[in-house]
Short mmCIF file of C-alpha atoms and ligand atoms in Angstrom, two decimals:
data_model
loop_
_atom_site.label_atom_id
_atom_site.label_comp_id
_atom_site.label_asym_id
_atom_site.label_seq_id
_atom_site.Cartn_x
_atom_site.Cartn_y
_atom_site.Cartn_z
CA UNK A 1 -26.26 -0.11 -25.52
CA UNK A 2 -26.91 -3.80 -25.12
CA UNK A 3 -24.11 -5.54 -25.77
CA UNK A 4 -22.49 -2.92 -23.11
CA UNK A 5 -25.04 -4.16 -20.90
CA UNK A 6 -25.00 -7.56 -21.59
CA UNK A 7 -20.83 -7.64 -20.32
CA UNK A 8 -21.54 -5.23 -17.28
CA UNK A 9 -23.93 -8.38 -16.26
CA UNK A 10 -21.37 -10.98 -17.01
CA UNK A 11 -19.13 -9.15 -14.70
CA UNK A 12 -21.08 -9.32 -11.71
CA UNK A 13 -22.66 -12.76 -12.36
CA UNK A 14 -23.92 -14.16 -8.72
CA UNK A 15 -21.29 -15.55 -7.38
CA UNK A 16 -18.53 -14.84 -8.93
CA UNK A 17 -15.95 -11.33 -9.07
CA UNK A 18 -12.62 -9.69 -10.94
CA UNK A 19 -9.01 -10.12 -10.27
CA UNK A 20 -7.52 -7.21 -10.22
CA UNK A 21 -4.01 -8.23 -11.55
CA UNK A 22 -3.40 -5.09 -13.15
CA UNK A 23 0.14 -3.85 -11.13
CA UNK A 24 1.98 -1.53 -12.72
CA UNK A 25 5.81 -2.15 -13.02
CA UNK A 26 6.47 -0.09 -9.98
CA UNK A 27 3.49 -1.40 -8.03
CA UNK A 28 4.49 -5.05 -8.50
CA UNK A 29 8.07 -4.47 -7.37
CA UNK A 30 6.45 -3.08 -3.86
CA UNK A 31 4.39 -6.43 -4.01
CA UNK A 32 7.77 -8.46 -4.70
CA UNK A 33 9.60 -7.05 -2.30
CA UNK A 34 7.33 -8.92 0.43
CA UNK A 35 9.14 -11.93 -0.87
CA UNK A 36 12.53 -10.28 -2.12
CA UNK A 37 11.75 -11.20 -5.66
CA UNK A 38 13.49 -9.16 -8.21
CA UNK A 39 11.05 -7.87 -10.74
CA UNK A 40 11.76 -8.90 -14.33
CA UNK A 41 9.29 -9.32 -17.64
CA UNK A 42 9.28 -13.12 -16.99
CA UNK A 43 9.12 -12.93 -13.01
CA UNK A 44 5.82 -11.24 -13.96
CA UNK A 45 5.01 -13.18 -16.40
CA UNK A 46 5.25 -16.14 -13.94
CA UNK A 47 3.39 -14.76 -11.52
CA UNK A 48 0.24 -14.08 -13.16
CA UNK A 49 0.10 -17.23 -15.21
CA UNK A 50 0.56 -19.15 -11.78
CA UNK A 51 -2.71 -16.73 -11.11
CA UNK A 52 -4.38 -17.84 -14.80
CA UNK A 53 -3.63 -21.40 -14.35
CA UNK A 54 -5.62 -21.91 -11.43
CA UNK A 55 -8.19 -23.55 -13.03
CA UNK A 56 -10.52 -24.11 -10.35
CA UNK A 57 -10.31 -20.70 -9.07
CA UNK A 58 -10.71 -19.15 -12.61
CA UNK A 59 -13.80 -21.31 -14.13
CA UNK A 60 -15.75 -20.65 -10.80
CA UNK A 61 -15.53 -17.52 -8.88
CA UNK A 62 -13.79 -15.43 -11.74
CA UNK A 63 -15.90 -13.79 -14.34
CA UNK A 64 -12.74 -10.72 -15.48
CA UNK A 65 -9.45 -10.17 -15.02
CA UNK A 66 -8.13 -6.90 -15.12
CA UNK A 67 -4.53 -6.72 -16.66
CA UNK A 68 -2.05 -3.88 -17.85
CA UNK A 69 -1.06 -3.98 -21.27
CA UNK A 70 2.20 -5.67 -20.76
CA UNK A 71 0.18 -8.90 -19.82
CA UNK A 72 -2.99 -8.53 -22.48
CA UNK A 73 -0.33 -8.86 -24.94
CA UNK A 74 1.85 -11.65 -23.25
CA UNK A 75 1.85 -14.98 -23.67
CA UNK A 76 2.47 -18.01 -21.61
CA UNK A 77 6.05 -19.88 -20.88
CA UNK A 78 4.57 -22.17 -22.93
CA UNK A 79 4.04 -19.62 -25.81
CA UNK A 80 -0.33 -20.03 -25.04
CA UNK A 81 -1.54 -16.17 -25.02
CA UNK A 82 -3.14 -15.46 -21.91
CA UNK A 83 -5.78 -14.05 -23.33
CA UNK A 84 -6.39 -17.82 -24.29
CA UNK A 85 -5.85 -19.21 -21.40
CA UNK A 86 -8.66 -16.40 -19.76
CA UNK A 87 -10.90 -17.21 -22.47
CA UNK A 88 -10.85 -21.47 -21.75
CA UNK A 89 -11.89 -20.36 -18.29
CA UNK A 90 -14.37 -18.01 -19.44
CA UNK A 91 -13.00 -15.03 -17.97
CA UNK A 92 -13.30 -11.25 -19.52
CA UNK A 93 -10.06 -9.59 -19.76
CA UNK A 94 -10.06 -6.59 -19.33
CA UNK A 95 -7.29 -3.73 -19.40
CA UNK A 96 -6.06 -0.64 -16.76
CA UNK A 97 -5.92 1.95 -19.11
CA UNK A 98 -4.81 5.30 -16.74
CA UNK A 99 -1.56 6.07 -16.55
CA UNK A 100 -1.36 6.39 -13.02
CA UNK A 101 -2.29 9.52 -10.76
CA UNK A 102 0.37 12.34 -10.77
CA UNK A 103 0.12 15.74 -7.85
CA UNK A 104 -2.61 18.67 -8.85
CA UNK A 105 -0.60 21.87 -9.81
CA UNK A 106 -1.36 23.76 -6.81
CA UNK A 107 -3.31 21.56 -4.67
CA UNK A 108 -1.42 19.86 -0.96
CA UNK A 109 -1.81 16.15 -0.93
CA UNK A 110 -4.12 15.98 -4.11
CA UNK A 111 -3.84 14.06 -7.38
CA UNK A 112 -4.72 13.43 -10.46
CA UNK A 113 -5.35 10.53 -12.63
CA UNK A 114 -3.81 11.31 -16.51
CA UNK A 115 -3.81 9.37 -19.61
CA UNK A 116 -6.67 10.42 -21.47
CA UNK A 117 -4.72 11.64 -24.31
CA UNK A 118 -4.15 8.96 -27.22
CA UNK A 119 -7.05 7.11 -25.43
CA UNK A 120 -9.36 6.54 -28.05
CA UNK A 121 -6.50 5.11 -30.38
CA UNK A 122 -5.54 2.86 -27.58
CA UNK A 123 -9.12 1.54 -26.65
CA UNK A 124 -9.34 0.76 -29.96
CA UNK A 125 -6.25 -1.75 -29.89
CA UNK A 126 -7.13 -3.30 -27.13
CA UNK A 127 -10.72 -3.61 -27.82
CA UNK A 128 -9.17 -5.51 -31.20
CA UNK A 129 -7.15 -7.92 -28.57
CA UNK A 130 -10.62 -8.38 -26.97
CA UNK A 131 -10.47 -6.39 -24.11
CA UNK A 132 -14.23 -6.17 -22.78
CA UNK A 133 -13.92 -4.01 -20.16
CA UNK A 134 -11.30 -1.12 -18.86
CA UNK A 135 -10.61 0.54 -15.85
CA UNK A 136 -9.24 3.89 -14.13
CA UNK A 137 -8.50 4.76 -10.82
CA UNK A 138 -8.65 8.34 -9.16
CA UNK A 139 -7.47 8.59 -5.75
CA UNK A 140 -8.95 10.70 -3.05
CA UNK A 141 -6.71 11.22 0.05
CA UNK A 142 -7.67 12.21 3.21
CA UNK A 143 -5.48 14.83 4.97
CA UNK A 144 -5.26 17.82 7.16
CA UNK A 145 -5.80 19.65 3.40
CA UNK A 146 -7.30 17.10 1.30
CA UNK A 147 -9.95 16.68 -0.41
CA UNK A 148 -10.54 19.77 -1.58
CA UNK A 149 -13.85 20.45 -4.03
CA UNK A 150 -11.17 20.96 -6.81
CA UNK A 151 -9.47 17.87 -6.30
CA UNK A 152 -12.91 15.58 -6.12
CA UNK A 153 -14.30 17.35 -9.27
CA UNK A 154 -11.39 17.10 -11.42
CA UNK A 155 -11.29 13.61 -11.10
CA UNK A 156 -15.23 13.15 -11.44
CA UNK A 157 -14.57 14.79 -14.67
CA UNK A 158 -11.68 12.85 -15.68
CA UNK A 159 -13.18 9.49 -14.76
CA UNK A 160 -16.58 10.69 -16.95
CA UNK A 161 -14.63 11.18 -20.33
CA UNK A 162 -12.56 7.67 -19.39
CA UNK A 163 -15.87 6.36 -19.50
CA UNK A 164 -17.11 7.95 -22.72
CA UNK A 165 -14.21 6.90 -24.40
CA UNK A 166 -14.67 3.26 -23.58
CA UNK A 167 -18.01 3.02 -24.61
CA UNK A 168 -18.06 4.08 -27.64
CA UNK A 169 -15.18 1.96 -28.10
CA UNK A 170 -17.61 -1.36 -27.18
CA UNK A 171 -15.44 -1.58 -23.64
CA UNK A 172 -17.53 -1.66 -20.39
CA UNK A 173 -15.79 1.09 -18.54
CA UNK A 174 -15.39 0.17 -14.37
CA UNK A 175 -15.00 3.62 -12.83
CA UNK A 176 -12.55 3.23 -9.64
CA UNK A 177 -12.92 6.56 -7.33
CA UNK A 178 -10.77 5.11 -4.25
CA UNK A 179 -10.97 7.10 -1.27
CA UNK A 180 -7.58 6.20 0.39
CA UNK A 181 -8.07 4.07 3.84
CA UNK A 182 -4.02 3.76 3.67
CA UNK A 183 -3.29 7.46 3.01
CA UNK A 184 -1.38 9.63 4.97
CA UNK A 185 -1.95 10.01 8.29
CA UNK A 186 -4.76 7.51 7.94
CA UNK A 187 -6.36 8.41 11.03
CA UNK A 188 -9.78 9.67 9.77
CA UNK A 189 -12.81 8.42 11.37
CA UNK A 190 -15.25 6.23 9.56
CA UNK A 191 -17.54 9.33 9.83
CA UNK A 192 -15.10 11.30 7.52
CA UNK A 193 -14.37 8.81 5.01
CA UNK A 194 -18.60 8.30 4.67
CA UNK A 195 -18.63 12.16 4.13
CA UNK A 196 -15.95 11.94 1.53
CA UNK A 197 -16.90 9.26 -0.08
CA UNK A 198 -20.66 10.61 -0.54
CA UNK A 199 -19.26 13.47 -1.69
CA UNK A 200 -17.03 11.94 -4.47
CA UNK A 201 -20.01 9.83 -5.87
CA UNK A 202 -22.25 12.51 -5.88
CA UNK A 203 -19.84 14.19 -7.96
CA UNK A 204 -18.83 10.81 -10.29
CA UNK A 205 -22.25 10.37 -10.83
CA UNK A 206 -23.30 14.31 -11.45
CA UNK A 207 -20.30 14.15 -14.20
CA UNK A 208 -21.09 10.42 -15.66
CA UNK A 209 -24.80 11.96 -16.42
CA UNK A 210 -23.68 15.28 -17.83
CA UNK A 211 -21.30 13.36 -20.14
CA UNK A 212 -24.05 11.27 -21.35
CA UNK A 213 -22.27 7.58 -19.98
CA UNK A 214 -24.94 4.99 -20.50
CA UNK A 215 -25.06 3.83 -16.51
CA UNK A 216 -26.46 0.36 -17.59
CA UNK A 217 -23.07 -0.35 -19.64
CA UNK A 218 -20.58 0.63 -16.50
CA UNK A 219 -19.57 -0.81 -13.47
CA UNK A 220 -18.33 1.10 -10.41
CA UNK A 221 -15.50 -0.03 -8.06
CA UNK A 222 -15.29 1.55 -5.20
CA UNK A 223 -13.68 2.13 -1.56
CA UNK A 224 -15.84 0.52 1.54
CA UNK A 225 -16.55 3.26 3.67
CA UNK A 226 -13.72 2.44 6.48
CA UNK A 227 -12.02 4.41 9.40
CA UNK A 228 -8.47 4.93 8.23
CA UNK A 229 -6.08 2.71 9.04
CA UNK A 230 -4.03 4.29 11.84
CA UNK A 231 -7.49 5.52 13.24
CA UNK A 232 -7.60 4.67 17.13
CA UNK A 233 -11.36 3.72 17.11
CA UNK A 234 -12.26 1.10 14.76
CA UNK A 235 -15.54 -0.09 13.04
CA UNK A 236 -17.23 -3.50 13.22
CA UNK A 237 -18.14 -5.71 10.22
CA UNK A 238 -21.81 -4.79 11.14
CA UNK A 239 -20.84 -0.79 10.81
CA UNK A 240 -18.63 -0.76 7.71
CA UNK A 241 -21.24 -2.87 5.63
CA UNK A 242 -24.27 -0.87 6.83
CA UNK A 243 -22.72 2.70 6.27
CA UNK A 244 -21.09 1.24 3.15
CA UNK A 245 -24.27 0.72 1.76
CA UNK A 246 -26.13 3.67 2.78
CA UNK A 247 -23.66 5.45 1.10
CA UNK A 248 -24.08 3.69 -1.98
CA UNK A 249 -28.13 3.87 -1.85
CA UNK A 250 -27.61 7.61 -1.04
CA UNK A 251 -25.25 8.27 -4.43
CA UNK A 252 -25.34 5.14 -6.70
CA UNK A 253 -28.23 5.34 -9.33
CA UNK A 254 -30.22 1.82 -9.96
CA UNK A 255 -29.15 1.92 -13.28
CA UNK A 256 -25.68 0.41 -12.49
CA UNK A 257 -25.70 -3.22 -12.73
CA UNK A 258 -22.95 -4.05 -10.37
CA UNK A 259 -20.46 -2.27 -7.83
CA UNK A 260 -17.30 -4.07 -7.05
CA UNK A 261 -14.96 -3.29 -4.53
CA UNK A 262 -11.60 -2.61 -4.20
CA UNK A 263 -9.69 -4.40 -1.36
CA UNK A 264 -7.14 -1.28 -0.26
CA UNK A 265 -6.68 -1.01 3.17
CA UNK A 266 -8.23 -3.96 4.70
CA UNK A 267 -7.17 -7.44 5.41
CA UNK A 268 -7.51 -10.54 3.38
CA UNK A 269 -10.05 -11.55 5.79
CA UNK A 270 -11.74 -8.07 6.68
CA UNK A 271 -12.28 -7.60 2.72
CA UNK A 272 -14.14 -11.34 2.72
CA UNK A 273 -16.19 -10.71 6.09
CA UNK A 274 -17.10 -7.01 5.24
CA UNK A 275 -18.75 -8.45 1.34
CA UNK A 276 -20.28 -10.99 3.00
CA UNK A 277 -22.05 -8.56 5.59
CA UNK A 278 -23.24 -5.61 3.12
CA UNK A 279 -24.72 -8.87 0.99
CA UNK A 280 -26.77 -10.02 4.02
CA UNK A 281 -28.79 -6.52 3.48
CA UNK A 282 -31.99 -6.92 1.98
CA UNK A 283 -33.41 -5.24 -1.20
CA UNK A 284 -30.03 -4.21 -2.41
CA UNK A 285 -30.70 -2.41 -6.23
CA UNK A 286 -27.31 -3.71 -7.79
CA UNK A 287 -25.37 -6.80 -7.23
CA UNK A 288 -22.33 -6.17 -5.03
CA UNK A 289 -18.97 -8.35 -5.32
CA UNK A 290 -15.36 -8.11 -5.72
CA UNK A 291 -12.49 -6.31 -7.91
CA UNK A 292 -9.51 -6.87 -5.52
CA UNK A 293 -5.94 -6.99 -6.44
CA UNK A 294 -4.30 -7.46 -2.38
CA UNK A 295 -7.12 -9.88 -0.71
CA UNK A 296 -7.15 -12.07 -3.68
CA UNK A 297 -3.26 -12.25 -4.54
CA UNK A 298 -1.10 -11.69 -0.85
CA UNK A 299 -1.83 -15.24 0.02
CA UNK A 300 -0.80 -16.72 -2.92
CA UNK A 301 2.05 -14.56 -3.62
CA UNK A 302 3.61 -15.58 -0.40
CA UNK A 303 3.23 -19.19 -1.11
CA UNK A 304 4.34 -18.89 -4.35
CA UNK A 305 7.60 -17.25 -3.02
CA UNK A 306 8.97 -16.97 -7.12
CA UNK A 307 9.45 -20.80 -7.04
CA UNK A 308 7.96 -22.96 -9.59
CA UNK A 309 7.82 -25.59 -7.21
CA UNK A 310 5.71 -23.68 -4.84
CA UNK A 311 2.90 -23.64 -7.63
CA UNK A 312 0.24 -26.01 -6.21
CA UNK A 313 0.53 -24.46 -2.85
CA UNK A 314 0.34 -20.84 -4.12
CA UNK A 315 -2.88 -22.07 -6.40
CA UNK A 316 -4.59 -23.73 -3.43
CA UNK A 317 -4.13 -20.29 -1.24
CA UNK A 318 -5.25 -18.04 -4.39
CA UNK A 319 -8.64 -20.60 -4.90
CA UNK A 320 -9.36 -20.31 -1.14
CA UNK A 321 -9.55 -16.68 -1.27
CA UNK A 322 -11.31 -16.59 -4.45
CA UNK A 323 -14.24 -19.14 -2.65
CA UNK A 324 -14.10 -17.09 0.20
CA UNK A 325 -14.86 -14.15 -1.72
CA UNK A 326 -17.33 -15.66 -3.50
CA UNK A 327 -19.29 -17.12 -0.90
CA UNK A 328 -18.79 -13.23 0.22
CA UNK A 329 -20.49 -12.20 -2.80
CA UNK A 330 -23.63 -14.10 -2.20
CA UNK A 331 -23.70 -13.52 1.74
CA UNK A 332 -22.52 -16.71 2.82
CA UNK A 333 -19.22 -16.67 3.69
CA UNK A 334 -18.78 -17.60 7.74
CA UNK A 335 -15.83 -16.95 9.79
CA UNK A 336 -15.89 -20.57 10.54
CA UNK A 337 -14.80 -21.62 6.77
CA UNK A 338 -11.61 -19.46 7.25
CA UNK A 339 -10.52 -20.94 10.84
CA UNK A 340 -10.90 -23.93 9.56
CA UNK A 341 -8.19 -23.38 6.25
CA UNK A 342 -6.03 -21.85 8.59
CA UNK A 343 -6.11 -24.92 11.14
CA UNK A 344 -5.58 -27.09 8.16
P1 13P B 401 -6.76 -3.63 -4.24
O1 13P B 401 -7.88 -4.62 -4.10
O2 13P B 401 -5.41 -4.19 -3.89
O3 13P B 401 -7.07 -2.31 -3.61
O4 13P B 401 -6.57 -3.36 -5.79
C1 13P B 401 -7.66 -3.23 -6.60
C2 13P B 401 -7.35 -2.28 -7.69
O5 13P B 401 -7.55 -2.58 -8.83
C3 13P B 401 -6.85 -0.94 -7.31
O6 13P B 401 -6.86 -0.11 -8.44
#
């Protein structure tokens, strides 16, 4: 599938990553909170075209945005449809299409991602809105009882019919298997979460084939392979990047044009430096850059503080970490470059 292809590509174009700006109601009120902002339709709204209408930030280090549906279909204050304003910067939209991750009958500390029924109508829609690509989350948790083989297959399977869905409704499905750095306890070695994490892609990958996905027209996002984050011995830049890509080599076929990662767990910062490092690595088969929601958006949501005033300043702090990232994606980001923002 070609034109599949063709947007997969786009997606990962040197240089440049996704905003993940795809909250859900309740996950945007925890991201509010950090400034006390009540969360209404046009607090969001606000928000995320504060987000859209940095220009700079958008035209060059941008190639998608990933939204929910509430903000595919919204429009500006100004009454502009975002999906305009994405497509003057030349970004993809693209839309979260699970309905969030609910507990496995059965299972301790496991979950499971639902929403596959009424998909196909749905894709549909939003493919019609021009949605170009879609994504889904599963969530792997680390635990005294978790993963289990249950829990990793189920959503293996799950994410593989997401994925059939979306292509054959012309959407380039990114497949999102997060193994939790932030779970509870979060004290796992970096050993454990490289162990889980093969696992899961093993098993994304075994189910992705059996379902007949086209692995040229998808994208995968997922978790850098981290110690938790209560874990009392932690890993340098130089470890997470080199076991993070091991992993991949050991699980992810060629075929897949592009991995991007999801920021979870990690710093602004630590997200930036750890991109930058796996890029460094030579001979890498796919291109490697950025889906984050957190280490693109804290920044500027704390400048932005839900005053209109604050605009500029919250634009300037979301373009730095979009340059930062993608100077990360082409393994050229230095320490040095954020020092000297913060000094400014
Ligand atoms: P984070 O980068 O904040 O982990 O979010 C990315 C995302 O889309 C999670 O589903």
């Amino acid at each position: 599938m070609p034109a599949l292809n063709a947007i997969a590509r786009k997606l990962v174009t040197r240089g440049k990553g996704i905003l993940a700006a795809d909250e859900s109601e309740g996950t945007i009120a925890k991201r509010f909170a950090l400034i006390g902002l009540p969360v209404t339709l046009e607090s969001r709204r606000d928000y995320r075209e504060m987000l859209f209408r940095s220009t700079d930030a958008m035209n060059k280090y941008i190639s998608g945005a990933i939204l929910t549906e509430e903000t595919l279909e919204q429009s500006a204050k100004d009454g502009t449809p975002f999906r305009e304003l994405l497509a003057e910067a030349d970004v993809i939209p693209g839309i979260k299409v699970d309905r969030g991750a609910f507990p496995i009958p059965g299972s301790k500390d496991e979950k499971i991602t639902e929403g596959l029924d009424g998909l196909r109508n749905r894709l549909a829609h939003y493919a019609e809105l021009g949605a170009g690509f879609a994504k889904w989350r599963g969530v792997i948790a680390i635990t005294n009882y978790a993963p289990s083989r249950n829990g990793i297959r189920t959503n293996a399977h799950v994410l593989a019919r997401y994925a059939m869905y979306c292509q054959e409704a012309g959407i380039v499905p990114v497949v999102e298997p997060e193994v939790l750095a932030d779970g509870e306890p979060g004290d796992h070695s970096i050993e454990r979460c490289e162990e889980v994490t093969m696992e899961t892609l093993d098993a994304v990958f075994s189910e992705l084939r059996l379902a007949g996905v086209d692995l040229a027209g998808m994208l995968l996002k997922p978790n850098m392979v981290l110690p938790g984050v209560r874990a009392a011995e932690r890993a340098s830049v130089e470890e997470v990047a080199r076991r993070t890509v091991e992993t991949l080599r050991h699980s992810v076929p060629a075929a897949v044009p592009g991995i991007a990662f999801l920021s979870g767990g990690q710093t602004d910062e630590q997200a930036t430096a750890h991109l930058s490092a796996m890029n460094q690595i030579d001979a890498l088969p796919w291109t490697l850059t950025f889906s984050y929601g957190r280490a693109l958006q804290t920044a500027a949501l704390v400048a932005w503080d839900g005053q209109e005033k604050n605009v500029p300043k919250a634009q300037a702090a979301f373009e730095h970490r979009a340059r930062m990232n993608s100077l990360a994606a082409l393994g050229e980001w230095r320490p040095e470059l954020d020092m000297a923002a913060r000094a400014a």
